[in-house]
CSV table of C-alpha atoms in Angstrom, one decimal:
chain,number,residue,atom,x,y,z
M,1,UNK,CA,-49.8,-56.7,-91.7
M,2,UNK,CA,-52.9,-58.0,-93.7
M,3,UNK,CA,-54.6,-58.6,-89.8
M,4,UNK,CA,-57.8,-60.1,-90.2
M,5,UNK,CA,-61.0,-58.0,-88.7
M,6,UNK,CA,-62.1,-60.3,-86.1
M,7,UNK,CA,-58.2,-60.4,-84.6
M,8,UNK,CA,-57.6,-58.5,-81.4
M,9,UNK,CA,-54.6,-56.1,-82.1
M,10,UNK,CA,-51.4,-55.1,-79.6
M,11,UNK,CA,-52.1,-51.5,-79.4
M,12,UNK,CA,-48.5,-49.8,-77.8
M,13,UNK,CA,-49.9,-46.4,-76.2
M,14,UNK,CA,-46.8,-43.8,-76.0
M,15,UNK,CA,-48.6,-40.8,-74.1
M,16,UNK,CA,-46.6,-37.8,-73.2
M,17,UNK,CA,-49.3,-37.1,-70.3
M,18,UNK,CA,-50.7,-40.3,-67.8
M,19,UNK,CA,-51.2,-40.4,-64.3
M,20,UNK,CA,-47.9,-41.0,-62.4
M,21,UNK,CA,-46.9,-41.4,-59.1
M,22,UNK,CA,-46.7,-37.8,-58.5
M,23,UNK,CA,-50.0,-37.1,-60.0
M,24,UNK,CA,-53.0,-39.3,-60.8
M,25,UNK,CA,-54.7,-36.6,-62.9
M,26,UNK,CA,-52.0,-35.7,-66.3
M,27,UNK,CA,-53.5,-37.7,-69.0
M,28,UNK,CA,-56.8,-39.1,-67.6
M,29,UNK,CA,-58.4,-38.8,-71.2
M,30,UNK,CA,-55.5,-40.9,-72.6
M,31,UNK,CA,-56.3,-43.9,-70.0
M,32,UNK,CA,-59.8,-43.6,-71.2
M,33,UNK,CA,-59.2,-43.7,-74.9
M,34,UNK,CA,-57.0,-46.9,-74.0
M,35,UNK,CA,-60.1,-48.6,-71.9
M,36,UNK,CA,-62.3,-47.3,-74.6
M,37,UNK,CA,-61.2,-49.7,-77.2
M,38,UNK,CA,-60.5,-52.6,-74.8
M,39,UNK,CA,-63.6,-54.6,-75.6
M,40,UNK,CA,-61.8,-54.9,-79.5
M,41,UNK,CA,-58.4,-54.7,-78.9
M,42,UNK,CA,-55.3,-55.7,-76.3
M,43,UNK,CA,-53.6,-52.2,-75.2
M,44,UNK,CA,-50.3,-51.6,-73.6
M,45,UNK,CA,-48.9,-48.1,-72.1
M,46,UNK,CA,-45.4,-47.4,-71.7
M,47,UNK,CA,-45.1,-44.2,-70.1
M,48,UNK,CA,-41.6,-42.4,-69.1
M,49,UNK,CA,-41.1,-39.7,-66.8
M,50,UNK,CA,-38.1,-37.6,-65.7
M,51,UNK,CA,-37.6,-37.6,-62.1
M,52,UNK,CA,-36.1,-34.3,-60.2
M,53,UNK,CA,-36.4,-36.7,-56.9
M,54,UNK,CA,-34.7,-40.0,-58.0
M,55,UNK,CA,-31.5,-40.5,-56.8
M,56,UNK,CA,-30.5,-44.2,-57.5
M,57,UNK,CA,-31.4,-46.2,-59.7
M,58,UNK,CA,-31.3,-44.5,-63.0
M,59,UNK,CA,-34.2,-45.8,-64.3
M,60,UNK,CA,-37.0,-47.2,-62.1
M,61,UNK,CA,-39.6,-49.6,-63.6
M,62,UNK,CA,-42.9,-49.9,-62.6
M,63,UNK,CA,-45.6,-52.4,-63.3
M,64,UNK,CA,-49.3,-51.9,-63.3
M,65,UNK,CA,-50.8,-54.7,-60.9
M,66,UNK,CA,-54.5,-53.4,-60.7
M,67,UNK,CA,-54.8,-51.2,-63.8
M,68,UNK,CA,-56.9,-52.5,-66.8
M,69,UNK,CA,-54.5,-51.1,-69.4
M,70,UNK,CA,-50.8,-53.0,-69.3
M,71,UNK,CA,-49.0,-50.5,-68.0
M,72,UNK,CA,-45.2,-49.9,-67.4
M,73,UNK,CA,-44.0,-46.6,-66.4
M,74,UNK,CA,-40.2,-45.8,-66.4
M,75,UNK,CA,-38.7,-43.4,-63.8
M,76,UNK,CA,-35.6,-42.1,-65.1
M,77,UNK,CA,-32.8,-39.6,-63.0
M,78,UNK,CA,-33.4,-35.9,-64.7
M,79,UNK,CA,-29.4,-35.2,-65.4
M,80,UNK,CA,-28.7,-31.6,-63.0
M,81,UNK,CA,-25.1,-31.0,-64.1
M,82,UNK,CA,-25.9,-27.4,-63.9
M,83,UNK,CA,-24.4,-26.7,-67.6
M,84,UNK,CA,-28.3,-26.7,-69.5
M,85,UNK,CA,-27.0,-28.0,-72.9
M,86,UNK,CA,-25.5,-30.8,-70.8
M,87,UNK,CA,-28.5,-31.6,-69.4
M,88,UNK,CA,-30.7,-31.8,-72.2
M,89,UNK,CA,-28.1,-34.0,-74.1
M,90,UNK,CA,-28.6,-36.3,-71.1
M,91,UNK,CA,-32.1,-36.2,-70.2
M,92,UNK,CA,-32.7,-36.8,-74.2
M,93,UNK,CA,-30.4,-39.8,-74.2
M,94,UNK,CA,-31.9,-41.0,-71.0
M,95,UNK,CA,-35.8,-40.2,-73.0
M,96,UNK,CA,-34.9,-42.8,-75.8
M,97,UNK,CA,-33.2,-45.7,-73.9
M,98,UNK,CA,-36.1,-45.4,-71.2
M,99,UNK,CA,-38.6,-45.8,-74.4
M,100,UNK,CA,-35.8,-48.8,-76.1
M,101,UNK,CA,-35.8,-50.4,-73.0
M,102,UNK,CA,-39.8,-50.2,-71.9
M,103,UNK,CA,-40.5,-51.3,-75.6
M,104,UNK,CA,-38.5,-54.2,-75.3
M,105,UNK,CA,-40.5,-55.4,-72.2
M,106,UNK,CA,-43.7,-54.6,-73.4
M,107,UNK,CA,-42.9,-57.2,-76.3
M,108,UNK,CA,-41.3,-59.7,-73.6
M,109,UNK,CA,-44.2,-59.5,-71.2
M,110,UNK,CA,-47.6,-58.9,-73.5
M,111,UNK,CA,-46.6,-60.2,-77.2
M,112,UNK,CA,-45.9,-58.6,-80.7
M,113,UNK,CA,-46.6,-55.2,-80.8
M,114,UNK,CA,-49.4,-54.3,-83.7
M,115,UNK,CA,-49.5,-50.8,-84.1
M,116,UNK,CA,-48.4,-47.9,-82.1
M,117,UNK,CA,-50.4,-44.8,-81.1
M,118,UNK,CA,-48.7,-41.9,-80.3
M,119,UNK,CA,-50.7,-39.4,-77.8
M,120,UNK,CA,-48.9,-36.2,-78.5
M,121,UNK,CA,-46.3,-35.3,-80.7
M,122,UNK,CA,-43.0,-34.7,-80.9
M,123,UNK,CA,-40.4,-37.0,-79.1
M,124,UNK,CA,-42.7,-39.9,-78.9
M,125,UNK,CA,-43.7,-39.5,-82.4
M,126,UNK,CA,-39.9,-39.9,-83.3
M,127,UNK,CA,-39.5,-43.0,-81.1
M,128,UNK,CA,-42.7,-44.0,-83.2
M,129,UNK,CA,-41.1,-43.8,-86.3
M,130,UNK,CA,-38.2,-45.6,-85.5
M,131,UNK,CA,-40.0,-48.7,-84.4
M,132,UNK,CA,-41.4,-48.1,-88.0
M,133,UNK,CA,-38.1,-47.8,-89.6
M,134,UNK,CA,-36.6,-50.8,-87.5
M,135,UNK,CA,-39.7,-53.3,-86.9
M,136,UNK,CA,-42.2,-52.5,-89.4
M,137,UNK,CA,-44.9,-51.1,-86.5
M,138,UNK,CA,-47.1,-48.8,-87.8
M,139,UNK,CA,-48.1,-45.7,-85.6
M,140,UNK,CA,-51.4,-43.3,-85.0
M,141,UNK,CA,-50.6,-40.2,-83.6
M,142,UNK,CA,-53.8,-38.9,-81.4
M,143,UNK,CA,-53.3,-34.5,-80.5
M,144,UNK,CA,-54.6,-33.0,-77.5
M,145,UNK,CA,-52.1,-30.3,-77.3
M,146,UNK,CA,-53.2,-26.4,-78.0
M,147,UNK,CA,-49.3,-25.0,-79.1
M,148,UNK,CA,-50.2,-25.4,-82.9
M,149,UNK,CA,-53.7,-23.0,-82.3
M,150,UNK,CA,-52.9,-19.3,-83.3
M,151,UNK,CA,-54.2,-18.1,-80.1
M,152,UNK,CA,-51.2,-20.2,-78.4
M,153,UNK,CA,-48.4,-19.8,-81.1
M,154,UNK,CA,-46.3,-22.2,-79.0
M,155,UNK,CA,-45.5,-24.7,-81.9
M,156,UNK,CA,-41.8,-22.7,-82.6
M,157,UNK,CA,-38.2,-23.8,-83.3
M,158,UNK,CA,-36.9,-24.6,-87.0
M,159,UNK,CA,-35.8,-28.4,-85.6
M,160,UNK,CA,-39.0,-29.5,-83.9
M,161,UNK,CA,-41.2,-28.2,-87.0
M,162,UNK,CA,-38.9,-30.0,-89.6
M,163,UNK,CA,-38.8,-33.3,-87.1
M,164,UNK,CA,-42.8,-32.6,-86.6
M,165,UNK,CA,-43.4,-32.1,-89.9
M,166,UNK,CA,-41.6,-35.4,-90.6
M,167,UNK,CA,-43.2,-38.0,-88.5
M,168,UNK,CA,-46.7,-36.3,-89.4
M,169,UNK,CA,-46.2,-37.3,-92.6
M,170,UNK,CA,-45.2,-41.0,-91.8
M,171,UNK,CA,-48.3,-41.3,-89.6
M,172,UNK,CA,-50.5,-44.0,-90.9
M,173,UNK,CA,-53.5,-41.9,-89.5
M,174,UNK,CA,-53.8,-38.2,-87.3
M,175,UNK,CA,-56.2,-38.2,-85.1
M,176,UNK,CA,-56.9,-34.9,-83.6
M,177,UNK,CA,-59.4,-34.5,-81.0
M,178,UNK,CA,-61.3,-31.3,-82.7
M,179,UNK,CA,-61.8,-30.0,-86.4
M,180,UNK,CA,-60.3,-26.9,-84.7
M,181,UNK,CA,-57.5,-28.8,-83.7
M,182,UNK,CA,-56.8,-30.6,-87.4
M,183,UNK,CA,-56.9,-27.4,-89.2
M,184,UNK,CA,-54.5,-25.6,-87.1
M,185,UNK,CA,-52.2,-28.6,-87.7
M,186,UNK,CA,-52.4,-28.0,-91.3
M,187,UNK,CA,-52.3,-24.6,-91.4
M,188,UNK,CA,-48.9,-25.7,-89.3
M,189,UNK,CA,-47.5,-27.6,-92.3
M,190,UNK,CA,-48.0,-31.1,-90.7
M,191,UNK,CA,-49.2,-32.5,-94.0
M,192,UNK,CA,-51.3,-36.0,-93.5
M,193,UNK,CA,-53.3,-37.7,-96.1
M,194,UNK,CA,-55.5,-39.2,-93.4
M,195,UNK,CA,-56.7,-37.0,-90.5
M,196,UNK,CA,-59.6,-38.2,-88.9
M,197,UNK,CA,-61.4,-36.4,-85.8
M,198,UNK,CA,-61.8,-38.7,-82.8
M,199,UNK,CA,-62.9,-36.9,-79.2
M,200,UNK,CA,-62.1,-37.4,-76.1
M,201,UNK,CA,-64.1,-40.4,-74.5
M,202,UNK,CA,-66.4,-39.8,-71.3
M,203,UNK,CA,-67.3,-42.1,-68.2
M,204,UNK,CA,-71.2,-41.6,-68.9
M,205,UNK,CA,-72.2,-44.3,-66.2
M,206,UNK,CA,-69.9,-41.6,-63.5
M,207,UNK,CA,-71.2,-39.0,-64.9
M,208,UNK,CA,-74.7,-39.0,-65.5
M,209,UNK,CA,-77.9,-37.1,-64.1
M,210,UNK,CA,-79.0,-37.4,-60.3
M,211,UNK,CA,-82.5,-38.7,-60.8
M,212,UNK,CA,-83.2,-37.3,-57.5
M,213,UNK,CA,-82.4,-33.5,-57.8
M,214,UNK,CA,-84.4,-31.1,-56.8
M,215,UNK,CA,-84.6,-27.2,-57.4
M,216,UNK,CA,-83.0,-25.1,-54.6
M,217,UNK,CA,-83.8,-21.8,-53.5
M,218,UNK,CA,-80.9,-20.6,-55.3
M,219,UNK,CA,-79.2,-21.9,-58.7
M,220,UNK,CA,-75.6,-23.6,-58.4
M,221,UNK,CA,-73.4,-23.3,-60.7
M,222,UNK,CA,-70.0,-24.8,-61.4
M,223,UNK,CA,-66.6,-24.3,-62.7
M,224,UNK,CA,-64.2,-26.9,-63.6
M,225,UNK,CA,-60.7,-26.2,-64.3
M,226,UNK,CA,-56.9,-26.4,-64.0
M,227,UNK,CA,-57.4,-22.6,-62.3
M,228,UNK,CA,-54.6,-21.7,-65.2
M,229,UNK,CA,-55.5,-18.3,-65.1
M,230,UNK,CA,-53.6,-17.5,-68.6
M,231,UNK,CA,-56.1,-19.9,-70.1
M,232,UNK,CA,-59.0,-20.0,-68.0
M,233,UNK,CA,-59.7,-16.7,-67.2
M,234,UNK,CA,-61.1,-16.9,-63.8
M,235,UNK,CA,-60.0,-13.6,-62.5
M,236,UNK,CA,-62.8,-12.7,-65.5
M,237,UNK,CA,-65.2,-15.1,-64.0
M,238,UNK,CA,-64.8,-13.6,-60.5
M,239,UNK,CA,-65.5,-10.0,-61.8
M,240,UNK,CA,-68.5,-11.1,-63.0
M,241,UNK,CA,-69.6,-13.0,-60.2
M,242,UNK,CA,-69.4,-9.8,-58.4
M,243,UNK,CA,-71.2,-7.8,-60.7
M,244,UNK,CA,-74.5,-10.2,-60.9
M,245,UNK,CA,-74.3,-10.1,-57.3
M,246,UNK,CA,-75.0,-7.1,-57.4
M,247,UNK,CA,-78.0,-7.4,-59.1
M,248,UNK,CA,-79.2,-10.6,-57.6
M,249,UNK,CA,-78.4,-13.6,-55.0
M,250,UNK,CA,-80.0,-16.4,-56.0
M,251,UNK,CA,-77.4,-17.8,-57.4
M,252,UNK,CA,-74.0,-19.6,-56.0
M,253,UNK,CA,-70.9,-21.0,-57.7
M,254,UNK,CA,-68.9,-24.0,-57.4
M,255,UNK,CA,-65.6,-23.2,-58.1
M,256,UNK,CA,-63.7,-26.8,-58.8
M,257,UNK,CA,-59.8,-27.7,-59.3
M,258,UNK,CA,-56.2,-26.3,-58.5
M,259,UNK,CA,-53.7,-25.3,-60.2
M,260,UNK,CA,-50.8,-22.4,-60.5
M,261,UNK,CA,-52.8,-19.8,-59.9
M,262,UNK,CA,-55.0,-21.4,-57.5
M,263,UNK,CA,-53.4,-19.0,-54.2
M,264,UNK,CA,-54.2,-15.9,-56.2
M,265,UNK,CA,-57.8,-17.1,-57.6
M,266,UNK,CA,-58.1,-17.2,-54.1
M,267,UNK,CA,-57.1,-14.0,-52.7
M,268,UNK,CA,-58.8,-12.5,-55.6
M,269,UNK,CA,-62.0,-14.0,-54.7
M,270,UNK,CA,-61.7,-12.5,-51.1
M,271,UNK,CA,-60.9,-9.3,-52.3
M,272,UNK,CA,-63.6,-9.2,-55.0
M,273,UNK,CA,-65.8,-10.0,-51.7
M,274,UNK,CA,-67.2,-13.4,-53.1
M,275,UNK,CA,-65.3,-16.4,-51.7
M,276,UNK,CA,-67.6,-17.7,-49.5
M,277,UNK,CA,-70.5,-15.3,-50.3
M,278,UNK,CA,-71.3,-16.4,-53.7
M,279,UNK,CA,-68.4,-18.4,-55.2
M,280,UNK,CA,-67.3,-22.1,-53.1
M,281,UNK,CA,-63.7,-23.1,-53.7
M,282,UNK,CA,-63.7,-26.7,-53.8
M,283,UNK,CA,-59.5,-27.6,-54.4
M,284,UNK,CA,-59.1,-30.5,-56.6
M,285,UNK,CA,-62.0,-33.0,-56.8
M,286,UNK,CA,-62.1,-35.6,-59.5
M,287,UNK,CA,-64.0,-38.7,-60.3
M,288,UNK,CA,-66.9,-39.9,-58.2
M,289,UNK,CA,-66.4,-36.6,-55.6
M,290,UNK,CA,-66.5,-34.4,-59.3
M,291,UNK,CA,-69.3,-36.6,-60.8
M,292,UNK,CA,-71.3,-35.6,-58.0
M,293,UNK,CA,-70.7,-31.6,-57.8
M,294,UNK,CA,-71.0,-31.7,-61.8
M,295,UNK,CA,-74.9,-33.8,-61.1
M,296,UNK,CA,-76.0,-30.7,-58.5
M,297,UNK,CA,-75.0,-28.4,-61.0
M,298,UNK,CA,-77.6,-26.4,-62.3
M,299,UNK,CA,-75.1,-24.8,-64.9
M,300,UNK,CA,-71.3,-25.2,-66.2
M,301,UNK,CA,-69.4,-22.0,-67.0
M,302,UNK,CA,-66.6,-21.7,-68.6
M,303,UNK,CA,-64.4,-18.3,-69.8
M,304,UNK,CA,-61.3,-19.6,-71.4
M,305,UNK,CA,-59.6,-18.0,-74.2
M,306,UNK,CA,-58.1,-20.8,-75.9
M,307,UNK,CA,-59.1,-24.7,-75.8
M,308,UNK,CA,-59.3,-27.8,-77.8
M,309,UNK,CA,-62.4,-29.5,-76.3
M,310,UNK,CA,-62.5,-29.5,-72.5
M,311,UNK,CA,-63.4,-32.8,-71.0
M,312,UNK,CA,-65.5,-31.3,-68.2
M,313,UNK,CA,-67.6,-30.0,-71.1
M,314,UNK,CA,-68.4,-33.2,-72.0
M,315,UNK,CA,-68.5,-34.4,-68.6
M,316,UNK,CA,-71.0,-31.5,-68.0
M,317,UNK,CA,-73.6,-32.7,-70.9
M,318,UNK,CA,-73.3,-36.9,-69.6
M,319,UNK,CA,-75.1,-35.1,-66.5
M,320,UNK,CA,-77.6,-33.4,-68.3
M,321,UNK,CA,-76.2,-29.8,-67.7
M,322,UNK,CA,-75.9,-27.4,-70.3
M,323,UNK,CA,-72.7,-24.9,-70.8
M,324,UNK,CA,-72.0,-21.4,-70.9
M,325,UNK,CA,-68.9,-21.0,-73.1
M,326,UNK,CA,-66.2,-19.0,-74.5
M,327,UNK,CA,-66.3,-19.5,-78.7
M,328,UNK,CA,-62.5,-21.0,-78.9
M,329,UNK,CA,-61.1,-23.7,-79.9
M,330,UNK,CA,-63.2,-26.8,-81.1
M,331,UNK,CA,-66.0,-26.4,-78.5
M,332,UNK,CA,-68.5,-25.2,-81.1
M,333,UNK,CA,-68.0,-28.1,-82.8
M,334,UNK,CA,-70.2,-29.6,-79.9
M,335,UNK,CA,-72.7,-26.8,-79.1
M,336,UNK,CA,-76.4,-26.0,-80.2
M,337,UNK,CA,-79.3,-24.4,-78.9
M,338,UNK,CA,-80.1,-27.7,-76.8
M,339,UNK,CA,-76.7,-27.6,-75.0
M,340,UNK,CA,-76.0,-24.0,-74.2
M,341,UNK,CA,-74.3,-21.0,-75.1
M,342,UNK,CA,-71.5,-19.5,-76.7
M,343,UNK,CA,-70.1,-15.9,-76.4
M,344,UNK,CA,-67.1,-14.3,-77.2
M,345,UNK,CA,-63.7,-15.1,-75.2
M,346,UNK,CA,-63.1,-11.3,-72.8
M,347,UNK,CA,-66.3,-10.2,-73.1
M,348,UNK,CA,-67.6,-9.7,-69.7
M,349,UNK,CA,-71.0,-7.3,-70.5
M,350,UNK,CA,-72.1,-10.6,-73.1
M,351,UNK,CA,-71.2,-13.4,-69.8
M,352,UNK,CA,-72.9,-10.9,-67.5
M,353,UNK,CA,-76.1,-10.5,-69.6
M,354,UNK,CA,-75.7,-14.3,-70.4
M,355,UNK,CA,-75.5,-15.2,-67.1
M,356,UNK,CA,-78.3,-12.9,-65.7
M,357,UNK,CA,-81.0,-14.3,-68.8
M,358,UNK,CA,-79.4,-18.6,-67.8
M,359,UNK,CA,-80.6,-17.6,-63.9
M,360,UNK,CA,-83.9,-17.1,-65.0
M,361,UNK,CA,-84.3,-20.1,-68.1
M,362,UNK,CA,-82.0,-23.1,-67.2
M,363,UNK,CA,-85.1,-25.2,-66.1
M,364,UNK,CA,-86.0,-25.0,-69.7
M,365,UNK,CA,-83.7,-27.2,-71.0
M,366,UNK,CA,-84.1,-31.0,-71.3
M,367,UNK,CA,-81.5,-33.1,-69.1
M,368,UNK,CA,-82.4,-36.1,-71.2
M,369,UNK,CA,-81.6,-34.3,-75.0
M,370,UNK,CA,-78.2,-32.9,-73.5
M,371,UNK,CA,-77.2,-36.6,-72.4
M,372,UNK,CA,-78.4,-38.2,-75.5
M,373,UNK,CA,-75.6,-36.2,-77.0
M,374,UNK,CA,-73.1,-37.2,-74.6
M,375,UNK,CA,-73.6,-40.4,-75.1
M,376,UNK,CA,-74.0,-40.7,-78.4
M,377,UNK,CA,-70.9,-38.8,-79.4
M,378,UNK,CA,-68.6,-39.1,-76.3
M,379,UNK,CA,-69.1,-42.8,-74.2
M,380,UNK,CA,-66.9,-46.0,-74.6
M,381,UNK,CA,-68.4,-47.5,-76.5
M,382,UNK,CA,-69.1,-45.1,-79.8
M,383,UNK,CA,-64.9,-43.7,-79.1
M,384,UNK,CA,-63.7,-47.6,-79.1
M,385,UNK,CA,-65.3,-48.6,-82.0
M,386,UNK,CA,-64.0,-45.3,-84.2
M,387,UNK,CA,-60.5,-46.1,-82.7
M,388,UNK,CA,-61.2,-49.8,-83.7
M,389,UNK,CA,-61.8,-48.6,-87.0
M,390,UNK,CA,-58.8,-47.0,-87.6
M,391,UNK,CA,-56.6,-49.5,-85.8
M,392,UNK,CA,-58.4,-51.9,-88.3
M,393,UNK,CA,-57.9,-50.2,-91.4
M,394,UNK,CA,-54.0,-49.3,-90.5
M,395,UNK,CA,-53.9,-53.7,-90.0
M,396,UNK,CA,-54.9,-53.8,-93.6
M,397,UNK,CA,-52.8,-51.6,-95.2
């Protein structure tokens, strides 16, 4: 491609998650990637979802008018025969010409496409390598996912890990979000001679510290999450609420998000006696009405037993707030004694204890050290230029 380094590339994001018209939050950490490296680079997203809803026509196109990122988004009819291998021969077929046909006007409307970058493998990694094959476009791949993590397991079938395995290897660059995250691929057999750990990015002029807090009679802590409680382990969190308030009451909890087992969460927290007592249940709440639960925060706790790197982590430290953490995934790839602590995933006697000793020292730590690490590892500006980088060196090659 031989590009030279003060050219602005085409980068072609194929995401598997990105806010849709059903949903503005799936993939919000994709979208910032993309605006990340704007300042150095031209990016386009073509994003294609299956539709249960659509009736007519079979593919719908939509164009970003007010988005910074080109954006097209393709709509296409999910096939309901009612015979499953039927459908999935369909909906597959109806996968790739939705990606043929958005890739086409991506290169109609915004120019020659540079290099591709794949968020999230499989299927868009194979539609990655055939614009390889075809059009000489080399592609990135960037994975968020947990399946390949042995606490998940979820990365099965003999087909997807040959056809994995395949476009892993044809990758100019893997770009997993965690160390964590890179060495599970491996151990996973999705061989790459260039893996290269990039984060997610965070919005540290949203999120940043409220110079005007004050201490409150009691501490507030908060609790960000897709209330998955599989993953999460809130129903953990909720027992323990209930056994510190026992012991104490200066404390309350922001509980922030929804999700499948959001109804449940709920009933469990009346029946554990602390919705509304101790523990606040807030629903969904994102950007600026997040930013500015996240800045009162006195605390972030989280009990998961299996991540990558949360982005409300790293939201968490752009305010100044330090985390309580489960030790899974890559999160202690981005913990010290200046951002918080870690304890084992299920124990509830260490998050007890942990919590009780936090009530009485969170004042002790230094808002401005835990956003000098936010924004020195996490903001636009040091995630675009790393992305930059690679994009440039795949020009090169």
């Amino acid at each position: 491609m031989n590009k030279q380094s003060t050219d602005r590339l085409h980068i072609l994001y194929l995401p598997k998650w990105y806010p849709h018209k059903y949903d503005p939050m799936p993939g919000l950490f994709i979208e910032r990637h993309g605006k990340s490296t704007l300042p150095f680079n031209d990016v386009s997203v073509l994003y294609v979802h299956a539709d249960d809803k659509q009736k007519k026509p079979v593919y719908e196109f939509v164009f970003s008018k007010d988005e910074p990122l080109n954006t097209i988004r393709i709509y296409y009819k999910r096939a309901a025969t009612g015979f499953r291998p039927l459908d999935t021969l369909i909906n597959s077929c109806r996968f790739v010409r939705s990606h043929l046909k958005g890739i086409r006007e991506i290169r109609k409307r915004y120019g020659k496409i540079d290099i591709i970058h794949v968020h999230v493998l499989t299927r868009h990694g194979v539609i990655a390598l055939w614009e390889k094959i075809r059009h000489g476009i080399p592609f990135v791949v960037t994975e968020h996912w947990t399946r390949y993590l042995p606490s998940t397991n979820t990365f099965n079938g003999a087909f997807r890990k040959w056809t994995t395995r395949i476009v892993a290897r044809r990758a100019s660059a893997i770009m997993p979000v965690t160390a964590n995250l890179r060495d599970a691929m491996i151990d996973c057999g999705l061989k790459n001679k260039n893996y290269i750990v990039i984060p997610n990015v965070v919005d540290i002029n949203m999120f940043s510290p409220d110079p005007d807090k004050r201490a409150g009679e009691k501490a507030r802590i908060i609790h960000v999450s897709c209330f998955d409680d599989q993953q999460k382990n809130i129903s953990g969190i909720t027992r323990v609420i209930k056994r510190l308030s026992e012991k104490r009451q200066d404390f309350s909890v922001d509980m922030v998000g929804e999700g499948i087992h959001y109804d449940e969460l709920l009933a469990y927290g009346v029946e554990m006696g602390v919705k509304d007592t101790y523990a606040t249940y807030f629903g969904l709440r994102e950007n600026e009405a997040l930013a500015e639960l996240m800045k009162a925060a006195d605390f972030m706790i989280m009990f998961s037993r299996y991540e990558n790197l949360p982005v409300v982590i790293l939201e968490s430290y752009a305010c100044g707030v330090p985390v309580i953490s489960t030790d899974v995934g890559g999160i202690s790839e981005h913990m010290n004694e200046d951002l918080g602590i870690l304890l084992d995933s299920e124990d509830e006697d260490a998050f007890y204890n942990i919590l009780d000793n936090m009530l009485d020292n969170y004042r002790n730590y230094s808002v401005e050290k835990i956003r000098e690490y936010a924004v020195s590892h996490f903001s636009n500006e040091v995630i675009g230029k790393q992305l930059s980088e690679v994009y440039r060196a795949v020009a090169k090659s």
